[in-house]
mmCIF file of C-alpha atoms and ligand atoms in Angstrom:
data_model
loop_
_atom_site.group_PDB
_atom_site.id
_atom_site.type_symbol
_atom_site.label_atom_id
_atom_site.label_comp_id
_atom_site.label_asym_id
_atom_site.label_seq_id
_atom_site.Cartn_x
_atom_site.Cartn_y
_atom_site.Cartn_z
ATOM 1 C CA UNK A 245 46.121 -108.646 -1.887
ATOM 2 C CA UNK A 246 43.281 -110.552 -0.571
ATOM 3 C CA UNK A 247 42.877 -113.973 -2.315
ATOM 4 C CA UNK A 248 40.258 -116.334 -1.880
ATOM 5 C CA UNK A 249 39.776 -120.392 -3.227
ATOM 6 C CA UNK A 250 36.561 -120.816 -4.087
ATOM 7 C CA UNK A 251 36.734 -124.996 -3.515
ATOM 8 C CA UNK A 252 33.829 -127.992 -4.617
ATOM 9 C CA UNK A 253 33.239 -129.737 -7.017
ATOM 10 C CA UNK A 254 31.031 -128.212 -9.539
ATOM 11 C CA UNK A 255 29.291 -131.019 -10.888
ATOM 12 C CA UNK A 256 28.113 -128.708 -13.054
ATOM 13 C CA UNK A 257 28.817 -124.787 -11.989
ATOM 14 C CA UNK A 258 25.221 -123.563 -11.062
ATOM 15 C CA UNK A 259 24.128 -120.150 -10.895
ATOM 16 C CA UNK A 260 23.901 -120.731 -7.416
ATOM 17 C CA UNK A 261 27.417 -120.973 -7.427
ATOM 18 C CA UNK A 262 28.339 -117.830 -9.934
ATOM 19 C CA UNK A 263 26.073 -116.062 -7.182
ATOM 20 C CA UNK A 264 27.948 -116.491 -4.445
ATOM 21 C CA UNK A 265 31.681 -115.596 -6.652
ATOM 22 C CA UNK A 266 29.854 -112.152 -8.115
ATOM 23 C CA UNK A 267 29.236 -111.687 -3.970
ATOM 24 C CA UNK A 268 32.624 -112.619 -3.018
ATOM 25 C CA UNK A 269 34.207 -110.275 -5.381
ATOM 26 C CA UNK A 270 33.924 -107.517 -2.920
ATOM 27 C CA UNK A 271 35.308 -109.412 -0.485
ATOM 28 C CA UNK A 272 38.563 -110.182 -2.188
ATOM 29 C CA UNK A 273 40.675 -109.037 -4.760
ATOM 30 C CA UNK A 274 41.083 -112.372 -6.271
ATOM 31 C CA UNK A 275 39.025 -115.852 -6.489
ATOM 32 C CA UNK A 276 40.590 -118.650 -7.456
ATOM 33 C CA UNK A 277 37.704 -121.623 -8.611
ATOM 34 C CA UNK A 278 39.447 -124.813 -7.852
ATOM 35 C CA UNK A 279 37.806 -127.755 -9.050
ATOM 36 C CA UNK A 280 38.726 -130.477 -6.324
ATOM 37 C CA UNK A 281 37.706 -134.120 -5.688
ATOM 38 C CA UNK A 282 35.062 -135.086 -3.355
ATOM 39 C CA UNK A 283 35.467 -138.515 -2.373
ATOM 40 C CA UNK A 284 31.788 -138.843 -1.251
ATOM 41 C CA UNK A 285 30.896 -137.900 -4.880
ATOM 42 C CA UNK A 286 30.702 -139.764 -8.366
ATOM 43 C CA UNK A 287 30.896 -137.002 -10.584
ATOM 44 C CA UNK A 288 29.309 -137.161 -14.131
ATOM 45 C CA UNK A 289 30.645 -134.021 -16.157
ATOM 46 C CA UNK A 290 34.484 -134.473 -17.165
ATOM 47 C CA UNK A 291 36.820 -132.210 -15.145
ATOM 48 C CA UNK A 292 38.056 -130.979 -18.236
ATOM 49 C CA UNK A 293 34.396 -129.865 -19.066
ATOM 50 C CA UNK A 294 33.799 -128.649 -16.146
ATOM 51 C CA UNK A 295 36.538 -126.219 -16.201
ATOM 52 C CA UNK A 296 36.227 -124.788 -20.125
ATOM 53 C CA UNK A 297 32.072 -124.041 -18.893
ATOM 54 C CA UNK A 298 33.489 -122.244 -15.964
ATOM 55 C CA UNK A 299 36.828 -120.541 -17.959
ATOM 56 C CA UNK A 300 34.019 -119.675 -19.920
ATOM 57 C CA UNK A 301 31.667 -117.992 -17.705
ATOM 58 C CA UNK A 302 34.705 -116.031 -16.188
ATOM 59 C CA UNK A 303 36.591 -114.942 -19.615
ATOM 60 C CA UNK A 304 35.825 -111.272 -18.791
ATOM 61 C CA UNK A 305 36.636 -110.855 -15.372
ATOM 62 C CA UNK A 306 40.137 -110.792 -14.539
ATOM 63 C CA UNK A 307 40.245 -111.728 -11.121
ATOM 64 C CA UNK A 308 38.289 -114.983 -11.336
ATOM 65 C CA UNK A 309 41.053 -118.004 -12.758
ATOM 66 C CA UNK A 310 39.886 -121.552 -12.246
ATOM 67 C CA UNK A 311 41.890 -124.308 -12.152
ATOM 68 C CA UNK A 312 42.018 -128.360 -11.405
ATOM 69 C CA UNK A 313 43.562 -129.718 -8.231
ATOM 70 C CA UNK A 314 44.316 -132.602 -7.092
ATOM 71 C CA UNK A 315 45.104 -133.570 -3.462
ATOM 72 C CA UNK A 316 43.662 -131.128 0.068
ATOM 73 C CA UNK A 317 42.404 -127.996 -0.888
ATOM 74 C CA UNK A 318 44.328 -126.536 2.001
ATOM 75 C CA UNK A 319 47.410 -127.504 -0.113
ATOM 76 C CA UNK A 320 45.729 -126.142 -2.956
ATOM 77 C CA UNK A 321 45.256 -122.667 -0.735
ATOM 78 C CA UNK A 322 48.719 -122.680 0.261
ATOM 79 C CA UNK A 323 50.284 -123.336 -3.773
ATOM 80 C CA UNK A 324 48.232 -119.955 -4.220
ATOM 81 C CA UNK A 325 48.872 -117.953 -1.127
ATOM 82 C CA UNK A 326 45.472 -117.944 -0.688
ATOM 83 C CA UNK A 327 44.473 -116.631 2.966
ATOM 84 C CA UNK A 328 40.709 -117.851 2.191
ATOM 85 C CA UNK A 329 38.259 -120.292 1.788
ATOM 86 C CA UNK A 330 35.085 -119.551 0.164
ATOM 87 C CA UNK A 331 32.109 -121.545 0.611
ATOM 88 C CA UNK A 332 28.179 -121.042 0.176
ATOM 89 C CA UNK A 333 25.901 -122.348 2.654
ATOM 90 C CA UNK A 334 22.205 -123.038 1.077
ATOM 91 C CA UNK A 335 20.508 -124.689 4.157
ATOM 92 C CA UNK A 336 20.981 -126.400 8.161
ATOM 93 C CA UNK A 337 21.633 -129.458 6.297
ATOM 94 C CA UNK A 338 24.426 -127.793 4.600
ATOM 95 C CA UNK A 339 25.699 -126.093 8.172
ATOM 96 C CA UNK A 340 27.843 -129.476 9.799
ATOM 97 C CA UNK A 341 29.427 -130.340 6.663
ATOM 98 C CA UNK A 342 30.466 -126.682 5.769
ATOM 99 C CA UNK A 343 31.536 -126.713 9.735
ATOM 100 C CA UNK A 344 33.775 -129.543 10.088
ATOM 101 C CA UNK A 345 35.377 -128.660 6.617
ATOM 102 C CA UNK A 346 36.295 -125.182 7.922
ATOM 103 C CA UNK A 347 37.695 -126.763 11.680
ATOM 104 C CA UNK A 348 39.824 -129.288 9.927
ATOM 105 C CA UNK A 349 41.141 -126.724 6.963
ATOM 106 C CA UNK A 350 41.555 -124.162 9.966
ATOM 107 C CA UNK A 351 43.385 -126.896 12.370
ATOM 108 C CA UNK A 352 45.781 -128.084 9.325
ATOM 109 C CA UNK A 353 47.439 -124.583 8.396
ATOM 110 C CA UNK A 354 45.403 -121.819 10.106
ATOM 111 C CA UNK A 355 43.066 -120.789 7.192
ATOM 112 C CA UNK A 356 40.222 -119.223 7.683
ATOM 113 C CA UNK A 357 36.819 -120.143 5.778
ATOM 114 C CA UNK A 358 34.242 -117.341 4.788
ATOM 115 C CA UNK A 359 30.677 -118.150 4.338
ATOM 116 C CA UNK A 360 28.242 -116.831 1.915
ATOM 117 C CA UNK A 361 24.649 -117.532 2.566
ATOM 118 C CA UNK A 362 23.213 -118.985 -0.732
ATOM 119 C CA UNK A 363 20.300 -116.661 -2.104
ATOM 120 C CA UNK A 364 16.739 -117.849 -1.090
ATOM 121 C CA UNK A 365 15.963 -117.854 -4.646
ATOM 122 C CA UNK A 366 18.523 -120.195 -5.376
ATOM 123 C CA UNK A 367 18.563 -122.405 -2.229
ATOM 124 C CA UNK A 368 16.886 -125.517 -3.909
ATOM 125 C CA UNK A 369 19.528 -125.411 -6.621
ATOM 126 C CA UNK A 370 22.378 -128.100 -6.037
ATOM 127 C CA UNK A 371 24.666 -129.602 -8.248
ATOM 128 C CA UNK A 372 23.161 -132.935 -7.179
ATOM 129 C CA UNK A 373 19.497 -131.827 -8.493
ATOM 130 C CA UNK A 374 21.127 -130.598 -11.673
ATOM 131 C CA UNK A 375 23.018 -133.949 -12.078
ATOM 132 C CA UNK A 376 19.433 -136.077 -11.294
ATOM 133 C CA UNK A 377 17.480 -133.333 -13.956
ATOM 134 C CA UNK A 378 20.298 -134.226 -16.558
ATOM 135 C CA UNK A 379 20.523 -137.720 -15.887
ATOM 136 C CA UNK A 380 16.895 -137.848 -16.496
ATOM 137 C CA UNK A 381 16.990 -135.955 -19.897
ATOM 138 C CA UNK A 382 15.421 -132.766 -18.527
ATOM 139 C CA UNK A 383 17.418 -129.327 -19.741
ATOM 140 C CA UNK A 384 19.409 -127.767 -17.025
ATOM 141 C CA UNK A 385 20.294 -124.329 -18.862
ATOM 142 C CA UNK A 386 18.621 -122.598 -16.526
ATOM 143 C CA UNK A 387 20.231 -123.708 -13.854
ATOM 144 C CA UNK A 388 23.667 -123.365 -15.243
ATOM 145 C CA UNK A 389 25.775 -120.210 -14.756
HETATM 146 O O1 PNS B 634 31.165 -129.085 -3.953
HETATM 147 P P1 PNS B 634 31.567 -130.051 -2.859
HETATM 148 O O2 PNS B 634 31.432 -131.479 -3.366
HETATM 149 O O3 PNS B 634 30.808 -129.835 -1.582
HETATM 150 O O4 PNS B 634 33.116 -129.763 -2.580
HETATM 151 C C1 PNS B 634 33.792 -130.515 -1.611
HETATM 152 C C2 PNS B 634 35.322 -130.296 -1.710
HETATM 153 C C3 PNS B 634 35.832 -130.683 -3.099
HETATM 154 C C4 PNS B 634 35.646 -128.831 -1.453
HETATM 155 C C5 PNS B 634 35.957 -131.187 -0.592
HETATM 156 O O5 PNS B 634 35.558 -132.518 -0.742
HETATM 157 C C6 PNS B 634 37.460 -131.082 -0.575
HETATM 158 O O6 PNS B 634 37.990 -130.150 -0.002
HETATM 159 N N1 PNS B 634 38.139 -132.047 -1.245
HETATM 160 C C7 PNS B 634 39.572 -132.076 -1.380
HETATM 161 C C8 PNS B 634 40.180 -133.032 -0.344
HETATM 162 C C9 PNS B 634 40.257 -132.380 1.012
HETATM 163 O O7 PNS B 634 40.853 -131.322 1.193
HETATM 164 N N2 PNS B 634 39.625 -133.043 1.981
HETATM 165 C C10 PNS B 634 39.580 -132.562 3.334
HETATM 166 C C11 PNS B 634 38.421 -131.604 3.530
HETATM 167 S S1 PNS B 634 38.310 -131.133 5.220
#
């Protein structure tokens, strides 16, 4: 069984984001969604929230569970016997961060990372626009999975 984490912090779940999991399902026979904590990040959408919209958005497909987690994600992996990390990559300025991440998770227990390149029709969306249009009273629904 190949299982992946699918790790961030979904603040909200874009379609960006249910892209690159409807890719990844051929990839892998399972994805777990864990909804982690990025300390560069305020986040405005309750975890709890954020995990019923994305329970939600997954109630028909079996092999797609999403949970909270606390703590590394590599830790995370491991509680799972997860052999991957999944991660999209939208843009360059994505490319170092996504880098590092996958060196350090690879130097603490050996995991590998697997990229997805992010759509070009969706490689403006971020959870950070999402957050500003909301923020700003504009509707997101279209840019929510
Ligand atoms: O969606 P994001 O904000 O880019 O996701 C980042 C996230 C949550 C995957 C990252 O910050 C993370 O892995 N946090 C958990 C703590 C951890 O493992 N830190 C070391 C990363 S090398």
């Amino acid at each position: 069984m190949k299982t992946a984490i699918f790790p961030g912090s979904f603040d909200p779940f874009t379609i960006g984001h249910a892209d690159i999991v409807q890719r990844a399902l051929s990839l892998f026979d399972n994805i777990i969604i864990g909804i982690g904590t990025n300390s560069l990040k305020q986040s405005i959408f309750p975890a709890e929230k954020r995990l019923a919209h994305i329970r939600k958005t997954y109630e028909n497909e079996p092999r797609v569970t999403v949970e909270i987690y606390t703590g590394l994600t590599v830790d995370f992996a491991r509680e799972h016997n997860a052999q991957f990390i999944l991660r999209g990559v939208r843009c360059v300025a994505d490319f170092e961060y996504e880098r590092n991440m996958a060196e350090a998770n690879k130097h603490l227990t050996g995991l590998e990372t697997v990229i997805l390149y992010t759509r070009p029709e969706y490689a403006h969306i971020s959870s950070t626009l999402v957050r500003d249009l909301y923020q700003h009273g504009y509707d997101i629904k279209e840019y929510l999975a």
